Amino acid sequence: MAVDPAFDEAASVLIDRGIDGPIECALVLGTGLGSIVDDVQDAVTIPYADIPGFPHGEVSGHARQLCYGTLFDRKVLIYQGRAHYYEGGDSAVMRVPLGLLTAFGSPPLILTNAAGSLSPSMGPGSLALITDHINLNGPNPLVGDRGDGRFVPMVDAYDPLLRGRLKRAAANAIVPLGEGVYMWFSGPSFETPAEIRMAKTLGADLVGMSTVPEVILARRYDLRVAGLSIVTNMGAGLHGGAPHHGETRDVAAVASRSLRRLLRAFLSEL
Ligand code: HPA
């Protein structure tokens, strides 16, 4: 696989700031989930603005910095907030943050997000493991990429080994964990009730505005990746669901306690 010089350039900033040790797990924290970093010991934080190739801008609920340190006895690199396609129309906006992991031994990557649920068995506040996705939105972050490596297989894109470990960790930590197919809508407007009915018909269980391009990028760079959704609401029109960003942020912040327990169990068994 061709290594991109942009990854080395970004990695060298991390190394200069003291991130020179191993990374045992990388995490991307979605909306409202930033408080997980409060548990990180010996934290080194770097604003995205200081790292070449990293996204700029902000969404409320996203701190836009990375944090390296020890979380539950494991060395982790945490991205506190992602950039989304809807911010500038670039589906590859997370290319450098994810690609640079190849310069640090390609640790397992856990992507988290806030999502709407289409399933009554996964209500607001619950956690769900993503089993597969539907790129309804269309854009693919590998458009313009070169060589045969761009033809990335997407069977088992959500790594079965990591999924198994996350399920075991959830059982051990007594955290209920649903699972389902995630459908990517561009946002930033939420879906209409008709779109939610369509998503259900097409086989989705969860809807959201992120993660899918990141999984495609992660697989391009041969990273093992898993996705965890924090259900913040029922999809628009379901059971009176009328999602809005304040609800997403607030419910995710509360549910981050379950995510913390799950991550603790997961990391301790890594
Ligand atoms: N739709 C899309 N994205 C979301 C939702 C939703 O209902 N909830 C949280 N993020």
Short mmCIF file of N, CA and C in Angstrom, two decimals, residues 138-232:
data_model
loop_
_atom_site.label_atom_id
_atom_site.label_comp_id
_atom_site.label_asym_id
_atom_site.label_seq_id
_atom_site.Cartn_x
_atom_site.Cartn_y
_atom_site.Cartn_z
N GLY A 138 -24.05 8.65 -0.84
CA GLY A 138 -23.43 8.56 -2.14
C GLY A 138 -21.94 8.84 -2.20
N PRO A 139 -21.46 10.02 -1.75
CA PRO A 139 -20.04 10.31 -1.92
C PRO A 139 -19.15 9.26 -1.27
N ASN A 140 -18.05 8.97 -1.95
CA ASN A 140 -17.11 7.98 -1.43
C ASN A 140 -15.76 8.67 -1.26
N PRO A 141 -15.13 8.55 -0.09
CA PRO A 141 -13.89 9.28 0.16
C PRO A 141 -12.72 8.80 -0.70
N LEU A 142 -12.89 7.70 -1.40
CA LEU A 142 -11.79 7.17 -2.23
C LEU A 142 -11.88 7.64 -3.68
N VAL A 143 -12.90 8.44 -3.99
CA VAL A 143 -12.97 8.99 -5.35
C VAL A 143 -11.72 9.86 -5.57
N GLY A 144 -11.01 9.60 -6.64
CA GLY A 144 -9.78 10.35 -6.91
C GLY A 144 -8.54 9.64 -6.42
N ASP A 145 -8.71 8.61 -5.59
CA ASP A 145 -7.58 7.79 -5.14
C ASP A 145 -7.05 7.02 -6.36
N ARG A 146 -5.80 6.57 -6.28
CA ARG A 146 -5.20 5.89 -7.44
C ARG A 146 -4.86 4.45 -7.10
N GLY A 147 -4.70 3.67 -8.13
CA GLY A 147 -4.18 2.30 -7.97
C GLY A 147 -5.27 1.32 -7.57
N ASP A 148 -4.92 0.06 -7.61
CA ASP A 148 -5.91 -0.98 -7.33
C ASP A 148 -6.36 -1.00 -5.87
N GLY A 149 -5.55 -0.40 -5.00
CA GLY A 149 -5.91 -0.37 -3.57
C GLY A 149 -7.21 0.36 -3.30
N ARG A 150 -7.65 1.15 -4.27
CA ARG A 150 -8.91 1.90 -4.04
C ARG A 150 -10.14 1.01 -4.11
N PHE A 151 -9.98 -0.19 -4.69
CA PHE A 151 -11.13 -1.09 -4.83
C PHE A 151 -11.26 -1.91 -3.54
N VAL A 152 -11.66 -1.24 -2.50
CA VAL A 152 -11.61 -1.81 -1.15
C VAL A 152 -12.77 -2.78 -0.93
N PRO A 153 -12.50 -4.03 -0.56
CA PRO A 153 -13.61 -4.93 -0.22
C PRO A 153 -14.32 -4.43 1.03
N MET A 154 -15.63 -4.51 1.06
CA MET A 154 -16.38 -4.00 2.21
C MET A 154 -17.17 -5.10 2.93
N VAL A 155 -16.91 -6.36 2.60
CA VAL A 155 -17.51 -7.44 3.40
C VAL A 155 -16.75 -7.48 4.73
N ASP A 156 -17.48 -7.55 5.82
CA ASP A 156 -16.85 -7.53 7.15
C ASP A 156 -16.02 -6.27 7.38
N ALA A 157 -16.45 -5.16 6.79
CA ALA A 157 -15.74 -3.89 7.02
C ALA A 157 -15.73 -3.57 8.52
N TYR A 158 -16.83 -3.86 9.17
CA TYR A 158 -16.92 -3.68 10.64
C TYR A 158 -16.36 -4.97 11.23
N ASP A 159 -15.16 -4.88 11.70
CA ASP A 159 -14.32 -6.04 11.97
C ASP A 159 -14.97 -7.07 12.91
N PRO A 160 -15.14 -8.30 12.45
CA PRO A 160 -15.80 -9.31 13.29
C PRO A 160 -15.09 -9.56 14.61
N LEU A 161 -13.75 -9.51 14.60
CA LEU A 161 -13.02 -9.75 15.84
C LEU A 161 -13.30 -8.64 16.86
N LEU A 162 -13.23 -7.39 16.41
CA LEU A 162 -13.52 -6.27 17.32
C LEU A 162 -14.97 -6.29 17.78
N ARG A 163 -15.86 -6.65 16.84
CA ARG A 163 -17.27 -6.71 17.23
C ARG A 163 -17.48 -7.75 18.31
N GLY A 164 -16.83 -8.89 18.16
CA GLY A 164 -16.94 -9.95 19.16
C GLY A 164 -16.43 -9.47 20.51
N ARG A 165 -15.30 -8.76 20.48
CA ARG A 165 -14.73 -8.27 21.75
C ARG A 165 -15.62 -7.22 22.39
N LEU A 166 -16.21 -6.36 21.56
CA LEU A 166 -17.10 -5.33 22.12
C LEU A 166 -18.35 -5.95 22.71
N LYS A 167 -18.84 -7.01 22.06
CA LYS A 167 -20.03 -7.68 22.61
C LYS A 167 -19.71 -8.35 23.94
N ARG A 168 -18.54 -8.98 23.99
CA ARG A 168 -18.12 -9.63 25.25
C ARG A 168 -17.95 -8.59 26.35
N ALA A 169 -17.31 -7.48 25.98
CA ALA A 169 -17.08 -6.42 26.97
C ALA A 169 -18.43 -5.88 27.48
N ALA A 170 -19.39 -5.72 26.57
CA ALA A 170 -20.70 -5.20 26.98
C ALA A 170 -21.36 -6.18 27.94
N ALA A 171 -21.25 -7.48 27.63
CA ALA A 171 -21.85 -8.48 28.52
C ALA A 171 -21.18 -8.44 29.89
N ASN A 172 -19.85 -8.35 29.90
CA ASN A 172 -19.11 -8.32 31.17
C ASN A 172 -19.44 -7.07 31.99
N ALA A 173 -19.62 -5.95 31.28
CA ALA A 173 -19.87 -4.69 31.99
C ALA A 173 -21.37 -4.48 32.26
N ILE A 174 -22.17 -5.46 31.84
CA ILE A 174 -23.64 -5.37 31.96
C ILE A 174 -24.16 -4.07 31.33
N VAL A 175 -23.71 -3.84 30.12
CA VAL A 175 -24.21 -2.71 29.33
C VAL A 175 -25.00 -3.30 28.16
N PRO A 176 -26.32 -3.04 28.10
CA PRO A 176 -27.09 -3.56 26.97
C PRO A 176 -26.55 -2.98 25.66
N LEU A 177 -26.32 -3.85 24.69
CA LEU A 177 -25.75 -3.42 23.42
C LEU A 177 -26.58 -4.00 22.28
N GLY A 178 -27.33 -3.12 21.61
CA GLY A 178 -28.06 -3.57 20.42
C GLY A 178 -27.10 -3.66 19.25
N GLU A 179 -27.62 -4.02 18.07
CA GLU A 179 -26.77 -3.98 16.89
C GLU A 179 -27.62 -3.77 15.65
N GLY A 180 -26.99 -3.22 14.62
CA GLY A 180 -27.76 -2.99 13.41
C GLY A 180 -26.98 -2.29 12.32
N VAL A 181 -27.69 -2.10 11.22
CA VAL A 181 -27.13 -1.49 10.01
C VAL A 181 -27.33 0.04 10.09
N TYR A 182 -26.26 0.76 9.80
CA TYR A 182 -26.26 2.22 9.89
C TYR A 182 -26.36 2.81 8.50
N MET A 183 -27.29 3.72 8.31
CA MET A 183 -27.43 4.38 7.01
C MET A 183 -26.94 5.82 7.12
N TRP A 184 -26.07 6.17 6.18
CA TRP A 184 -25.46 7.51 6.20
C TRP A 184 -26.28 8.50 5.39
N PHE A 185 -26.80 9.52 6.08
CA PHE A 185 -27.42 10.68 5.43
C PHE A 185 -26.44 11.84 5.55
N SER A 186 -26.44 12.73 4.55
CA SER A 186 -25.42 13.79 4.59
C SER A 186 -25.64 14.74 5.76
N GLY A 187 -26.91 15.01 6.17
CA GLY A 187 -27.11 16.13 7.08
C GLY A 187 -26.71 17.41 6.35
N PRO A 188 -26.64 18.56 7.00
CA PRO A 188 -26.89 18.70 8.43
C PRO A 188 -28.38 18.76 8.80
N SER A 189 -29.27 18.87 7.84
CA SER A 189 -30.68 18.77 8.24
C SER A 189 -30.94 17.32 8.64
N PHE A 190 -31.83 17.13 9.58
CA PHE A 190 -32.24 15.77 9.93
C PHE A 190 -33.13 15.21 8.82
N GLU A 191 -33.43 13.93 8.92
CA GLU A 191 -34.24 13.29 7.88
C GLU A 191 -35.71 13.73 8.00
N THR A 192 -36.42 13.54 6.92
CA THR A 192 -37.87 13.71 6.98
C THR A 192 -38.47 12.37 7.43
N PRO A 193 -39.71 12.38 7.93
CA PRO A 193 -40.35 11.11 8.26
C PRO A 193 -40.40 10.16 7.06
N ALA A 194 -40.60 10.71 5.85
CA ALA A 194 -40.64 9.83 4.66
C ALA A 194 -39.28 9.18 4.43
N GLU A 195 -38.21 9.92 4.66
CA GLU A 195 -36.86 9.34 4.48
C GLU A 195 -36.60 8.25 5.52
N ILE A 196 -37.13 8.48 6.72
CA ILE A 196 -36.94 7.46 7.76
C ILE A 196 -37.71 6.19 7.39
N ARG A 197 -38.91 6.34 6.86
CA ARG A 197 -39.67 5.15 6.43
C ARG A 197 -38.92 4.42 5.32
N MET A 198 -38.32 5.20 4.40
CA MET A 198 -37.54 4.59 3.33
C MET A 198 -36.33 3.84 3.91
N ALA A 199 -35.65 4.47 4.86
CA ALA A 199 -34.45 3.84 5.45
C ALA A 199 -34.82 2.50 6.08
N LYS A 200 -35.96 2.48 6.75
CA LYS A 200 -36.43 1.23 7.37
C LYS A 200 -36.69 0.18 6.31
N THR A 201 -37.38 0.60 5.27
CA THR A 201 -37.71 -0.34 4.19
C THR A 201 -36.44 -0.91 3.55
N LEU A 202 -35.41 -0.07 3.46
CA LEU A 202 -34.17 -0.51 2.81
C LEU A 202 -33.26 -1.32 3.73
N GLY A 203 -33.66 -1.48 4.97
CA GLY A 203 -32.88 -2.38 5.84
C GLY A 203 -32.01 -1.70 6.86
N ALA A 204 -32.21 -0.39 7.08
CA ALA A 204 -31.40 0.29 8.10
C ALA A 204 -32.05 0.16 9.48
N ASP A 205 -31.20 0.17 10.50
CA ASP A 205 -31.66 0.19 11.89
C ASP A 205 -31.30 1.49 12.58
N LEU A 206 -30.29 2.17 12.02
CA LEU A 206 -29.75 3.39 12.62
C LEU A 206 -29.52 4.40 11.50
N VAL A 207 -29.66 5.68 11.81
CA VAL A 207 -29.33 6.70 10.81
C VAL A 207 -28.42 7.74 11.45
N GLY A 208 -27.52 8.28 10.63
CA GLY A 208 -26.60 9.28 11.16
C GLY A 208 -25.86 9.98 10.05
N MET A 209 -25.04 10.95 10.47
CA MET A 209 -24.39 11.87 9.52
C MET A 209 -22.88 11.68 9.46
N SER A 210 -22.38 10.55 9.90
CA SER A 210 -20.91 10.40 9.96
C SER A 210 -20.52 8.94 9.73
N THR A 211 -19.34 8.58 10.16
CA THR A 211 -18.85 7.21 10.32
C THR A 211 -18.62 6.44 9.01
N VAL A 212 -19.59 6.47 8.09
CA VAL A 212 -19.46 5.65 6.87
C VAL A 212 -18.20 6.00 6.07
N PRO A 213 -17.95 7.29 5.78
CA PRO A 213 -16.71 7.57 5.03
C PRO A 213 -15.47 7.20 5.83
N GLU A 214 -15.55 7.30 7.16
CA GLU A 214 -14.39 6.96 7.99
C GLU A 214 -14.10 5.45 7.93
N VAL A 215 -15.16 4.67 7.88
CA VAL A 215 -14.95 3.21 7.79
C VAL A 215 -14.32 2.86 6.44
N ILE A 216 -14.78 3.53 5.39
CA ILE A 216 -14.21 3.26 4.06
C ILE A 216 -12.72 3.64 4.07
N LEU A 217 -12.40 4.80 4.65
CA LEU A 217 -10.99 5.21 4.73
C LEU A 217 -10.18 4.23 5.57
N ALA A 218 -10.74 3.85 6.71
CA ALA A 218 -10.02 2.92 7.59
C ALA A 218 -9.71 1.62 6.87
N ARG A 219 -10.65 1.11 6.12
CA ARG A 219 -10.41 -0.15 5.39
C ARG A 219 -9.39 0.07 4.27
N ARG A 220 -9.39 1.25 3.68
CA ARG A 220 -8.39 1.58 2.65
C ARG A 220 -6.98 1.48 3.24
N TYR A 221 -6.87 1.86 4.52
CA TYR A 221 -5.55 1.85 5.17
C TYR A 221 -5.36 0.60 6.02
N ASP A 222 -6.21 -0.38 5.78
CA ASP A 222 -6.05 -1.69 6.42
C ASP A 222 -6.15 -1.66 7.93
N LEU A 223 -6.94 -0.74 8.45
CA LEU A 223 -7.15 -0.69 9.90
C LEU A 223 -8.34 -1.56 10.26
N ARG A 224 -8.23 -2.26 11.37
CA ARG A 224 -9.41 -2.94 11.92
C ARG A 224 -10.29 -1.86 12.53
N VAL A 225 -11.57 -1.86 12.19
CA VAL A 225 -12.43 -0.77 12.66
C VAL A 225 -13.77 -1.32 13.16
N ALA A 226 -14.28 -0.67 14.20
CA ALA A 226 -15.62 -0.99 14.70
C ALA A 226 -16.37 0.32 14.90
N GLY A 227 -17.68 0.25 14.86
CA GLY A 227 -18.51 1.45 15.04
C GLY A 227 -19.52 1.24 16.15
N LEU A 228 -19.61 2.22 17.04
CA LEU A 228 -20.59 2.18 18.12
C LEU A 228 -21.49 3.41 18.02
N SER A 229 -22.79 3.18 17.99
CA SER A 229 -23.72 4.30 17.98
C SER A 229 -24.32 4.50 19.36
N ILE A 230 -24.42 5.75 19.73
CA ILE A 230 -25.19 6.12 20.92
C ILE A 230 -26.53 6.59 20.36
N VAL A 231 -27.57 5.89 20.69
CA VAL A 231 -28.89 6.28 20.18
C VAL A 231 -29.37 7.48 20.98
N THR A 232 -29.55 8.60 20.28
CA THR A 232 -29.99 9.81 21.00
C THR A 232 -31.47 10.09 20.80
#
